[in-house]
Coordinates of N, CA and C in Angstrom, one line a residue:
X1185 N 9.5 7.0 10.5 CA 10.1 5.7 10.2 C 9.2 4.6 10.7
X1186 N 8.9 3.6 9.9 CA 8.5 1.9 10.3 C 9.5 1.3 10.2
X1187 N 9.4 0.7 11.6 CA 10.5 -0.3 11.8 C 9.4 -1.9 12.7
X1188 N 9.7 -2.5 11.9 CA 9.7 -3.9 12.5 C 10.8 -4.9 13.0
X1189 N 10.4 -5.4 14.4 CA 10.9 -5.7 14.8 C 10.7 -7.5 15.4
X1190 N 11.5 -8.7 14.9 CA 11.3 -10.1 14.8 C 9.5 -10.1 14.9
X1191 N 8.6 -10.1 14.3 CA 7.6 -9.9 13.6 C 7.4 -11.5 13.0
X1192 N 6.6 -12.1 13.8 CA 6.5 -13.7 13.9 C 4.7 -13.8 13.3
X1193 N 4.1 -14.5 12.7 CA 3.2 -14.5 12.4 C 2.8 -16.5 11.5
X1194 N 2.0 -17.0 12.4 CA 1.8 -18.2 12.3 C 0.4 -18.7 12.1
X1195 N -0.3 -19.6 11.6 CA -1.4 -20.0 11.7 C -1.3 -21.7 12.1
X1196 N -1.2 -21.9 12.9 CA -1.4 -23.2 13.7 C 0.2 -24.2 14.1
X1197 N 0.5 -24.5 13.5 CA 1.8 -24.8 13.7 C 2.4 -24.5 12.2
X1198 N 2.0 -23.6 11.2 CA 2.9 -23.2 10.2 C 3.3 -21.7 10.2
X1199 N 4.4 -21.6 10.3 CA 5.2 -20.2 10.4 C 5.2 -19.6 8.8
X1200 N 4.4 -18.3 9.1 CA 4.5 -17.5 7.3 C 5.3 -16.4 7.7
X1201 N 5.8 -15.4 8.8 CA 6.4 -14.8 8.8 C 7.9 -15.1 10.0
X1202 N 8.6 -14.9 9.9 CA 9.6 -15.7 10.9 C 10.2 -14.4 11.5
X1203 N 10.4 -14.0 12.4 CA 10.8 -12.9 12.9 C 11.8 -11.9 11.7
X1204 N 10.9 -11.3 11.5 CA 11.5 -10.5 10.5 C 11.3 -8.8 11.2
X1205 N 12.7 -8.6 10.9 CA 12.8 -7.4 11.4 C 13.7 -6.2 10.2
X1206 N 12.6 -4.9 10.1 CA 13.3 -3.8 8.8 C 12.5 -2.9 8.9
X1207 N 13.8 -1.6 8.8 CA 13.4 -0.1 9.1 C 13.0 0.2 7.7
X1208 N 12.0 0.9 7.3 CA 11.1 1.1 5.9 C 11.5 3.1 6.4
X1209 N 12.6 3.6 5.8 CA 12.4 5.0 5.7 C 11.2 5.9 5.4
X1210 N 11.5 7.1 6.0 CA 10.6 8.5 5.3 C 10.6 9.0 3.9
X1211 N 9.8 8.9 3.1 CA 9.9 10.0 1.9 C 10.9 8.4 0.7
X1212 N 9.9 7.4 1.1 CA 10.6 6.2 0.3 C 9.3 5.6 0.0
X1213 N 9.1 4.5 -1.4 CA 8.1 3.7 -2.0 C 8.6 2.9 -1.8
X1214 N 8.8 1.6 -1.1 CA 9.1 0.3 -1.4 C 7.8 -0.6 -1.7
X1215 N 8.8 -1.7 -2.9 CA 8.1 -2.6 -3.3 C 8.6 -4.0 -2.5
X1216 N 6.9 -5.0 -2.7 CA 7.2 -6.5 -1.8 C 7.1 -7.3 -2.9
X1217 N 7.9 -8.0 -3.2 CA 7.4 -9.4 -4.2 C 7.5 -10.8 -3.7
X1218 N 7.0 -11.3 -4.0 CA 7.3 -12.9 -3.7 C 6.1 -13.6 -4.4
X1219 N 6.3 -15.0 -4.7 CA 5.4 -16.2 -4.8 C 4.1 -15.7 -4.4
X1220 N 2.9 -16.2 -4.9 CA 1.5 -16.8 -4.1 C 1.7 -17.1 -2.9
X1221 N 1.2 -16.8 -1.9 CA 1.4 -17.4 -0.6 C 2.5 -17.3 0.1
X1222 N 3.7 -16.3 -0.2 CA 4.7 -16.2 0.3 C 4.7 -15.2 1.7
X1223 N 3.3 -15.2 2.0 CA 3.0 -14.0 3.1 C 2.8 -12.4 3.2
X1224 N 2.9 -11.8 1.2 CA 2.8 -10.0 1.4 C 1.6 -9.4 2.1
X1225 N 0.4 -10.3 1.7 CA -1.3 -9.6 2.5 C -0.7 -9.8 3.5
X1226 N -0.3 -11.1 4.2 CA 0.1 -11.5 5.8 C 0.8 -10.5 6.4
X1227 N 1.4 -10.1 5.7 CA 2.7 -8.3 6.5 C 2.5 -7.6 6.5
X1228 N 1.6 -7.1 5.3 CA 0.8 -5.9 5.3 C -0.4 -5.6 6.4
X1229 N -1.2 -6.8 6.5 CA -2.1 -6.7 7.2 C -1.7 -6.3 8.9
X1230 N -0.3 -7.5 9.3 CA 0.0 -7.6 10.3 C 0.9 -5.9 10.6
X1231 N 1.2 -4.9 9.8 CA 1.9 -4.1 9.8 C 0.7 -3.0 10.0
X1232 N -0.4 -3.2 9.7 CA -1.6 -2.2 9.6 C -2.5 -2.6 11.0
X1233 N -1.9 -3.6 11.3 CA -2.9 -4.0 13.0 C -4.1 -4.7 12.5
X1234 N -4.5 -4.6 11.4 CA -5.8 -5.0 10.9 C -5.4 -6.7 10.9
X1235 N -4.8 -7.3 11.6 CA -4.2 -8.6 11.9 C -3.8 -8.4 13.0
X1236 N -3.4 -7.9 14.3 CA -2.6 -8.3 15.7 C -2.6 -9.4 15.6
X1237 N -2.9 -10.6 15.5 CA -2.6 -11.5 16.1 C -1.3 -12.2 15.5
X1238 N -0.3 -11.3 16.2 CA 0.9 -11.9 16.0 C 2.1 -11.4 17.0
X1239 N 3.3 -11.9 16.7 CA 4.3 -11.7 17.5 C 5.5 -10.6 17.5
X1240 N 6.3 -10.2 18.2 CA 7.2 -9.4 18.0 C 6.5 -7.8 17.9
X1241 N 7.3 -7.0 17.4 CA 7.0 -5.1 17.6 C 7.2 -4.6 16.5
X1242 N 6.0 -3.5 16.5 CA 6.0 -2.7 15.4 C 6.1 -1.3 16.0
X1243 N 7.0 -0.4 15.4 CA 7.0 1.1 15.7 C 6.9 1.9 14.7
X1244 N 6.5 2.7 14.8 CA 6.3 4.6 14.1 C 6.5 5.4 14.6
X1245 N 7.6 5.9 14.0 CA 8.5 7.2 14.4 C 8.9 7.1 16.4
X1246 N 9.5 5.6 16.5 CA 9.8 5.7 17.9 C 8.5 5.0 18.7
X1247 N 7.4 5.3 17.9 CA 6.2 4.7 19.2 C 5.5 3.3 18.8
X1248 N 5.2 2.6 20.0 CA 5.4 1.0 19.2 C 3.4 1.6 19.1
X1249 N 3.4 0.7 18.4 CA 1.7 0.2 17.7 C 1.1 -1.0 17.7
X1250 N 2.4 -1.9 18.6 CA 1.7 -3.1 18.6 C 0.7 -3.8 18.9
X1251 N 0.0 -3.2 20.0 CA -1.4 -3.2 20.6 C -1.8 -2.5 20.1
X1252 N -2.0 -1.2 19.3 CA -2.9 -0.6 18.8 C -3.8 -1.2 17.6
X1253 N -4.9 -0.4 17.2 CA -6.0 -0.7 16.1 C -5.7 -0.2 15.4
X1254 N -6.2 -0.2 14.0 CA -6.1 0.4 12.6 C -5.9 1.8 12.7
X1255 N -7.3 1.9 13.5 CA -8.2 3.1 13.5 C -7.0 4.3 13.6
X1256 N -6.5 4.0 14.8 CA -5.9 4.6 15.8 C -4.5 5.1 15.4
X1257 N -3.9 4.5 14.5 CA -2.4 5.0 14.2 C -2.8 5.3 12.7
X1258 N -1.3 6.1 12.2 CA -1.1 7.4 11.2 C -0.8 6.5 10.1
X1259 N -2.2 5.6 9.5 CA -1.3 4.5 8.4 C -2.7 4.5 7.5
X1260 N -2.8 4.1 6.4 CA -3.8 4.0 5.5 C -3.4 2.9 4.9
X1261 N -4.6 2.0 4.4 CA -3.7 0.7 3.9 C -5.4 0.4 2.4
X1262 N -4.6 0.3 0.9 CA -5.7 -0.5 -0.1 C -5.4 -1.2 -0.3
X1263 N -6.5 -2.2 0.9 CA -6.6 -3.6 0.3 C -6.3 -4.3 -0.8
X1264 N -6.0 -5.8 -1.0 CA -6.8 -6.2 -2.1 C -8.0 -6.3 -2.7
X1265 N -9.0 -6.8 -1.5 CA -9.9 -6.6 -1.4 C -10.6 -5.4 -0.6
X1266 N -11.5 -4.2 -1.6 CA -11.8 -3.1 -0.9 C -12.9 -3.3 -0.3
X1267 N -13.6 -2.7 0.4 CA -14.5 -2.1 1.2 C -15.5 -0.5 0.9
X1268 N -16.2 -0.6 1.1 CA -17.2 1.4 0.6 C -18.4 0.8 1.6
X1269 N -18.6 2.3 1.7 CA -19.8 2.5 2.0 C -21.1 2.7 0.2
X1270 N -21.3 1.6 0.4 CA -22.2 1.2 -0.8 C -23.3 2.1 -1.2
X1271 N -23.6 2.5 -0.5 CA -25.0 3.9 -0.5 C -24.3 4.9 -0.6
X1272 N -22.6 5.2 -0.6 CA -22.5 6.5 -1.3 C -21.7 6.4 -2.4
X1273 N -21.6 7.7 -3.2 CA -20.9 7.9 -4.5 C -20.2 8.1 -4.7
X1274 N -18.7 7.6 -5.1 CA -17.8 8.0 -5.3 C -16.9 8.9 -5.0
X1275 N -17.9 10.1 -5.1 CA -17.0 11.5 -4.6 C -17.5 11.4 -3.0
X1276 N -19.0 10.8 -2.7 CA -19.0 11.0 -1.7 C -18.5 10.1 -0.3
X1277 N -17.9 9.1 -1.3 CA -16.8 8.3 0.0 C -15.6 9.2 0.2
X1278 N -15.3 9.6 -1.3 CA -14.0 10.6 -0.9 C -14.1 11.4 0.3
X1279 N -15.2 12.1 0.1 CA -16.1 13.3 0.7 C -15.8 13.2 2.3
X1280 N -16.2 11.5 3.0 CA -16.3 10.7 4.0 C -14.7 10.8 4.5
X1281 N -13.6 10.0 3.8 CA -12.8 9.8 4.3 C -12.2 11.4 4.4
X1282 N -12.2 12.5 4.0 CA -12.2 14.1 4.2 C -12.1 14.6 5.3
X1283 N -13.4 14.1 5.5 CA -14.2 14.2 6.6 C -13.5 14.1 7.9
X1284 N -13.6 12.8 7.8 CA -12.7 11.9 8.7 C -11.3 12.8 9.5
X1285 N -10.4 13.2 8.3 CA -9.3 13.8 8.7 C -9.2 15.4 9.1
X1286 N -11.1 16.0 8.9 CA -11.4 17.6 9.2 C -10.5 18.2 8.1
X1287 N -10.7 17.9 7.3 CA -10.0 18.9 6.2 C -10.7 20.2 6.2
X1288 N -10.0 21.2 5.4 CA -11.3 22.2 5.4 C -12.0 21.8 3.8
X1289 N -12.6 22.8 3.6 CA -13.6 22.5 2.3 C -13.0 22.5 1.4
X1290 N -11.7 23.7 0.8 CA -11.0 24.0 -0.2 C -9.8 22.7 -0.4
X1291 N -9.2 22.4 0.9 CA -8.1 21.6 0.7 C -9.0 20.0 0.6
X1292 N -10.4 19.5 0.9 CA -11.0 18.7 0.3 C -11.7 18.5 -1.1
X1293 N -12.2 19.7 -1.7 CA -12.1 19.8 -2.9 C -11.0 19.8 -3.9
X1294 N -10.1 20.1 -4.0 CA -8.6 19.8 -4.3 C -8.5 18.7 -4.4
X1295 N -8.1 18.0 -3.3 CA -7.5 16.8 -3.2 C -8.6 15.6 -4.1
X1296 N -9.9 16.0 -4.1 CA -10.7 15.0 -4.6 C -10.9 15.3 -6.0
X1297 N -10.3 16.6 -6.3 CA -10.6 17.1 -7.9 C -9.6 16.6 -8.7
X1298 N -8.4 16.1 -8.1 CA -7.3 16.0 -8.5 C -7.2 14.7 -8.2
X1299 N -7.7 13.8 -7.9 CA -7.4 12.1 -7.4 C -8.5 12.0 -8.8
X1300 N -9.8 12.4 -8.9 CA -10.9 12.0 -9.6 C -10.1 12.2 -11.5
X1301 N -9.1 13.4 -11.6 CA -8.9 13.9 -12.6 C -7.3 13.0 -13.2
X1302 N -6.9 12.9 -12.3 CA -5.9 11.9 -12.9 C -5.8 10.1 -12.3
X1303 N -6.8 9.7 -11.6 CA -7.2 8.8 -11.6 C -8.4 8.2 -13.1
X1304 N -8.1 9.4 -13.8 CA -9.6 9.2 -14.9 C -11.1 8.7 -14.3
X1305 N -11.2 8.8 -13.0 CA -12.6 8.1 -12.9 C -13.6 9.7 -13.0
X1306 N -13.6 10.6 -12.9 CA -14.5 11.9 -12.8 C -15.5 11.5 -13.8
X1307 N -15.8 11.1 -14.5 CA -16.9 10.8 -15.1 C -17.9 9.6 -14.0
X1308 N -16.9 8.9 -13.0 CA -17.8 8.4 -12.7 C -18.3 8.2 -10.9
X1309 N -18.1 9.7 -10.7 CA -18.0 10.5 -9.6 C -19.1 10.8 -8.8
X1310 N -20.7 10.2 -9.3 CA -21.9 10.3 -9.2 C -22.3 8.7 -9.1
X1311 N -21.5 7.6 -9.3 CA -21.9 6.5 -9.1 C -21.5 5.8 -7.8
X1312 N -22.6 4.5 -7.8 CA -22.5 4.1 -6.5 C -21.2 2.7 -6.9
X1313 N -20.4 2.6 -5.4 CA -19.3 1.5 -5.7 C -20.0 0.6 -6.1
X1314 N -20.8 -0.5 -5.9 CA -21.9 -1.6 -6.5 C -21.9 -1.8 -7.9
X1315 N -21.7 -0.2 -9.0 CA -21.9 -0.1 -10.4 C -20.2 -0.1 -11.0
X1316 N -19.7 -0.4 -10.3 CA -18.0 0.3 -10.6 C -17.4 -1.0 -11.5
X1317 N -16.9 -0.9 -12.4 CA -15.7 -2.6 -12.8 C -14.3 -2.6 -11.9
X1318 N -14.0 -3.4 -11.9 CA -13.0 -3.6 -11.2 C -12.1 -2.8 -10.8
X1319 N -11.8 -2.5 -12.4 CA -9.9 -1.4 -12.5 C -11.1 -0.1 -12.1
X1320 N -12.5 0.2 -12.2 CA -12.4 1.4 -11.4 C -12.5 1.7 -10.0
X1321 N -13.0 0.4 -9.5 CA -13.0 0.6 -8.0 C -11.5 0.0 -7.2
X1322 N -10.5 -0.4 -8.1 CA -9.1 -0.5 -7.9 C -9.0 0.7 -7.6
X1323 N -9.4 2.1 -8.4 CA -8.8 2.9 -8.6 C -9.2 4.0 -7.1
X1324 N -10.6 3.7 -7.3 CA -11.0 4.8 -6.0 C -10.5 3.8 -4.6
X1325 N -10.1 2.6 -4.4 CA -9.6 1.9 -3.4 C -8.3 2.7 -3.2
X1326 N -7.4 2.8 -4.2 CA -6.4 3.8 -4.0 C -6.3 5.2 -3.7
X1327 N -7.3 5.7 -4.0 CA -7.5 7.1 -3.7 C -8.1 7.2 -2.6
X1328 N -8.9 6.8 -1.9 CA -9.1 6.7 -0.7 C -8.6 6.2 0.6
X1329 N -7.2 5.5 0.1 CA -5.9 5.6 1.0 C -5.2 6.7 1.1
X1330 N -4.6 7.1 -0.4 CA -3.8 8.2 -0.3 C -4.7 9.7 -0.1
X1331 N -5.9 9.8 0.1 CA -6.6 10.9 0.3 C -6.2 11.5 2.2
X1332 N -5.8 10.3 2.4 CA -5.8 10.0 4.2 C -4.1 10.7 4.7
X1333 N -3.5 11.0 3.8 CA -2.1 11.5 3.6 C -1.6 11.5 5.1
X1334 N -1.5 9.7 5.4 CA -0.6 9.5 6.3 C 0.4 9.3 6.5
X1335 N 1.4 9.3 7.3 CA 3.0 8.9 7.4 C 3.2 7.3 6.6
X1336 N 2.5 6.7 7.1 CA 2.4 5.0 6.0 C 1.3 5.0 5.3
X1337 N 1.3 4.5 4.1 CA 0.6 4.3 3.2 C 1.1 2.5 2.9
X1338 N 0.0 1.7 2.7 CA 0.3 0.3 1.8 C -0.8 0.1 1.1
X1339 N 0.0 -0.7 0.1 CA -0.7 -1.3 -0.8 C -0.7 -2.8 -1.3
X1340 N -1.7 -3.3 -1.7 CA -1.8 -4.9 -1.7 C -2.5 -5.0 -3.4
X1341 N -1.8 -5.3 -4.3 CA -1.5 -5.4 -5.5 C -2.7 -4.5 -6.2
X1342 N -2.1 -3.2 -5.7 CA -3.1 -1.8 -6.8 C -3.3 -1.8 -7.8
X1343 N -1.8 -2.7 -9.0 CA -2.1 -2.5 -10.4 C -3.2 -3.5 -10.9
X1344 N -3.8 -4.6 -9.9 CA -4.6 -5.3 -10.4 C -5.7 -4.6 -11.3
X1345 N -5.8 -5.2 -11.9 CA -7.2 -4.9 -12.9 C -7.2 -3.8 -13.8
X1346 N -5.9 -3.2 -13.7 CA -5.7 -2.0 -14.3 C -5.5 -2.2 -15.8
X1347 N -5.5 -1.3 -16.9 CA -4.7 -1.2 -18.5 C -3.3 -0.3 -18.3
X1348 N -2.6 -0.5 -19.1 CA -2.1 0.2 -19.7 C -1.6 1.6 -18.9
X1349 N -3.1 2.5 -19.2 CA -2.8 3.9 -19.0 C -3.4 4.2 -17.7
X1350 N -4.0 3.2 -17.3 CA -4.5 3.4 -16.2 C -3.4 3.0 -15.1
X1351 N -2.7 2.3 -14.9 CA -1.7 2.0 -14.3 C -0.5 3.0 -14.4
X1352 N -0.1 3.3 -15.7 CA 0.8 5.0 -15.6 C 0.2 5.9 -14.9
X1353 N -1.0 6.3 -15.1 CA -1.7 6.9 -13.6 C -1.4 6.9 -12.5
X1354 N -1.5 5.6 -11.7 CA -1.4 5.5 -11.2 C -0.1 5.4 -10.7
X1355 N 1.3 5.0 -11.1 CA 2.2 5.5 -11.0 C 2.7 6.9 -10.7
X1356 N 2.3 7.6 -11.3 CA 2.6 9.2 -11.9 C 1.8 10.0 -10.2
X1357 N 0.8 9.2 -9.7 CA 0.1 9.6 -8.7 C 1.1 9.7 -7.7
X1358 N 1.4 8.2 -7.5 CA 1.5 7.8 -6.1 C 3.7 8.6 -6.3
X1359 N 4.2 9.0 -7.2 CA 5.4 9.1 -7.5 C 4.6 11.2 -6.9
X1360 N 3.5 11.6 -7.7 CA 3.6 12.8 -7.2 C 3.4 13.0 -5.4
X1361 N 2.8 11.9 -4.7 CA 1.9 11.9 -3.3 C 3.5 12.2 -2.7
X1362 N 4.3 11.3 -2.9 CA 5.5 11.0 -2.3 C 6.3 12.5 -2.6
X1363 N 5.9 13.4 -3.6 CA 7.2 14.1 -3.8 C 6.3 15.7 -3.0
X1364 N 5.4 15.7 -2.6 CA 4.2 16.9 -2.5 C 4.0 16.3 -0.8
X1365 N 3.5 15.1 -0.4 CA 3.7 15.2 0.9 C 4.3 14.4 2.0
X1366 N 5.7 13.7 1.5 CA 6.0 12.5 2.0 C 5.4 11.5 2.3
X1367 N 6.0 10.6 3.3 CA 5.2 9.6 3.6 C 6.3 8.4 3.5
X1368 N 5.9 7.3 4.0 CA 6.1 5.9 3.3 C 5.6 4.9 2.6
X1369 N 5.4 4.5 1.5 CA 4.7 3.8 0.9 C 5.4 2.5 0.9
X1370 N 4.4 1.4 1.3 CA 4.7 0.1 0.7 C 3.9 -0.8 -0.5
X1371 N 4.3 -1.1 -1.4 CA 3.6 -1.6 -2.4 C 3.7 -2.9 -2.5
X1372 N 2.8 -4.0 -2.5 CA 2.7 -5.6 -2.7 C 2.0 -5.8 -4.4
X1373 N 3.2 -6.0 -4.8 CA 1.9 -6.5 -6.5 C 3.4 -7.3 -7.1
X1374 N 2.9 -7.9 -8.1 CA 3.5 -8.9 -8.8 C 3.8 -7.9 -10.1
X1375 N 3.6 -7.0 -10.4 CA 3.7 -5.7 -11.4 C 5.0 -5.4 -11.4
X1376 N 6.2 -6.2 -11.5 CA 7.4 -5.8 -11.5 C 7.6 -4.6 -12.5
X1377 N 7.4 -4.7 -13.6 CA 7.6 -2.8 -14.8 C 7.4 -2.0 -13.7
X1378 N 6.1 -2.2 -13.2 CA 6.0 -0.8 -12.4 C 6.3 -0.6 -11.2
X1379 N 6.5 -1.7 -10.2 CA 7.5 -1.4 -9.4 C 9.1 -0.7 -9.9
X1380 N 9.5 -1.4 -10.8 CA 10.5 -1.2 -10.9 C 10.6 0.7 -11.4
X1381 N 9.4 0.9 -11.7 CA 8.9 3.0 -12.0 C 9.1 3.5 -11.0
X1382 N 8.4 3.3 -9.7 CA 8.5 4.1 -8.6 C 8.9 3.7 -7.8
X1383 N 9.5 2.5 -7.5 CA 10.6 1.9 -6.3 C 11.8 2.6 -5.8
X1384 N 11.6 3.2 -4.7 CA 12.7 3.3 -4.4 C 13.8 2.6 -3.8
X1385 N 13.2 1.6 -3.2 CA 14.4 0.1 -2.7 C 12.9 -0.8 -3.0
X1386 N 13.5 -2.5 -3.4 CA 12.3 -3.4 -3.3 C 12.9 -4.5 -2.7
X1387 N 11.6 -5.4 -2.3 CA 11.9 -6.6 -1.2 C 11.6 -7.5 -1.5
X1388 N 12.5 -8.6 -1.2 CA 11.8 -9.7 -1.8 C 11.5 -10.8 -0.7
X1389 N 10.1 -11.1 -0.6 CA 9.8 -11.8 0.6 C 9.4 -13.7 0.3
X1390 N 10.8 -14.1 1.2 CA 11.4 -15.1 0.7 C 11.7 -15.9 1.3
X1391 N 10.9 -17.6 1.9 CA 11.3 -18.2 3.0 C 10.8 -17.8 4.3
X1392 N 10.1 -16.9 4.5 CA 9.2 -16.4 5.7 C 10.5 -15.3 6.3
X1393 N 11.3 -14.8 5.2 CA 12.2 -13.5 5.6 C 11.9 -12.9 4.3
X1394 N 12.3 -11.4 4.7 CA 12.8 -10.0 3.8 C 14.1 -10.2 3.4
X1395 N 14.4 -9.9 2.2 CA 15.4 -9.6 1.9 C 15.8 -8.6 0.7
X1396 N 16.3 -7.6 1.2 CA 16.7 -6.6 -0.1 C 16.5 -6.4 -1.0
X1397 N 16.2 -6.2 -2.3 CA 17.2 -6.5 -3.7 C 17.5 -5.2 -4.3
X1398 N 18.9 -5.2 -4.9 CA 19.3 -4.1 -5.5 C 18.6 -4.0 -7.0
X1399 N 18.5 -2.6 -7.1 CA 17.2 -2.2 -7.8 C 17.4 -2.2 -9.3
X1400 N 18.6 -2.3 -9.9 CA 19.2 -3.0 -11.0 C 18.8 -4.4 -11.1
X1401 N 18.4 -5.0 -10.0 CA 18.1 -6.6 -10.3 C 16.6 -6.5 -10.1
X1402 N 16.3 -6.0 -10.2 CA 14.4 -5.9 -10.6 C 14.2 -5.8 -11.6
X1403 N 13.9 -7.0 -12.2 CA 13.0 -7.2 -13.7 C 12.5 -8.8 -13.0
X1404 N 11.5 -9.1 -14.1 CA 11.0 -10.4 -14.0 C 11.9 -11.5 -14.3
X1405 N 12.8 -11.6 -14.9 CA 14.1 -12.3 -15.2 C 14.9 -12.6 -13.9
X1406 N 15.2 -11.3 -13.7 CA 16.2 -11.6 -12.1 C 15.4 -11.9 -11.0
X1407 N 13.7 -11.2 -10.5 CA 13.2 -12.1 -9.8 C 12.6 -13.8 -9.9
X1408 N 12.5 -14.4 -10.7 CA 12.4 -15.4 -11.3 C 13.2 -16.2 -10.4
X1409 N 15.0 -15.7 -10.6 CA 16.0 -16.6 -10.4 C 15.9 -16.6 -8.8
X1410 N 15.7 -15.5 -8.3 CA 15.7 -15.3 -7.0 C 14.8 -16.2 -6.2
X1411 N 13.7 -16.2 -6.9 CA 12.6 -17.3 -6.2 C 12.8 -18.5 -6.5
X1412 N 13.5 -19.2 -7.6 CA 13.8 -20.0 -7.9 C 15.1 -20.8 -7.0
X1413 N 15.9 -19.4 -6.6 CA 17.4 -20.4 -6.1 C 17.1 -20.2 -4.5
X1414 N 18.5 -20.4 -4.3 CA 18.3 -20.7 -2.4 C 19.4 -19.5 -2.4
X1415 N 19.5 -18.6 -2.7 CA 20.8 -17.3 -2.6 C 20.1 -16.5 -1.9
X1416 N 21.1 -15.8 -1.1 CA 20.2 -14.6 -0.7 C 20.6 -12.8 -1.6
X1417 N 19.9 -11.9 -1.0 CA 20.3 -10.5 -1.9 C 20.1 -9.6 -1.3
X1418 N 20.7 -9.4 -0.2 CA 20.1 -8.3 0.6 C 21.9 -7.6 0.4

């Protein structure tokens, strides 16, 4: 379990997160929506440490993380903006982050045969990130989080740059990650359809708080009104 706890986060005298405090279950996808600038990078980041500089407590499974580093706790997070190691290929960033977690050879081959095959990029498995279009290096950005098959997983708007079928993919993925090895996922994208595919509760971040929404009221219609009025929906 992630639980945060009054989770305060400010840049000079403007408050973007206001003590916001919520238990994010095991073996659950939630989705974050809100406005431009409504603070989802800001929570995510500050939830991944890759931000400390903020207030209040973060725990996993009982142990806080609030002084801790990225590095150091059981979370994986794709960006919006990714990061690679530029001089290697595709498979062999996969290859890296593998690595990283000592997999053995067989359950690393696997796991990258099967991100590359229904991610559709395996044709482009031999190239460097530098040569990639967007929706593909969206795509290995996501596969290089969920390769890391942590207790938290987040995400900061994955369906960007996506089509169509490439986005069902990705769906169909992150709905199999969850049912094959648990986890928690949190998802930040404005992609309401597909939040609303594999959500299992969604939030709407609103006023520099969380608030609920029941998952019948997820369409673009009903978030609309939500950001539009002063109601709450938790």
């Amino acid at each position: 379990m992630l639980k945060l706890m009054n989770l305060k986060k400010s840049y000079g005298n403007v408050i973007i997160l206001d003590n916001i405090s919520y238990n994010f279950e095991e073996n659950m996808i939630y989705g974050i929506v809100g406005v431009n600038g409504a603070g989802k990078t800001t929570l995510l980041n500050a939830i991944s440490r890759f931000d400390s500089n903020n207030k209040g407590k973060i725990y996993i499974d009982n142990y806080e993380i609030t002084s801790k580093d990225y590095l150091s706790i059981p979370l994986s997070y794709a960006m919006d903006n990714p990061t690679f190691f530029n001089e290697l290929t595709v498979r062999e960033n996969l290859m890296l982050v593998c690595a990283s977690k000592f997999y053995t050879k067989s359950v690393c081959s696997e796991l990258i045969e099967y991100l590359l095959t229904e991610f559709k990029i395996k044709k482009y498995e031999n190239y460097f990130p530098l040569s990639l279009s967007k929706g593909t290096t969206q795509r290995l950005n996501v596969a290089c989080a969920l390769i890391r098959k942590e207790k938290i997983c987040l995400m900061d708007e994955p369906f960007s740059g996506l089509d169509p079928i490439q986005v069902t993919a990705l769906e169909h993925v992150l709905l199999d990650f969850k049912k094959k090895y648990g986890g928690t996922y949190i998802v930040s994208s404005h992609d309401i359809e597909s939040l609303k595919n594999i959500c299992d509760k969604c939030l709407l971040l609103k006023e520099k708080k969380i608030l609920e929404i029941s998952m019948d009221k997820v369409s673009r219609h009903e978030i609309s009104k939500m950001l539009s009025s002063g109601d709450s929906y938790d």
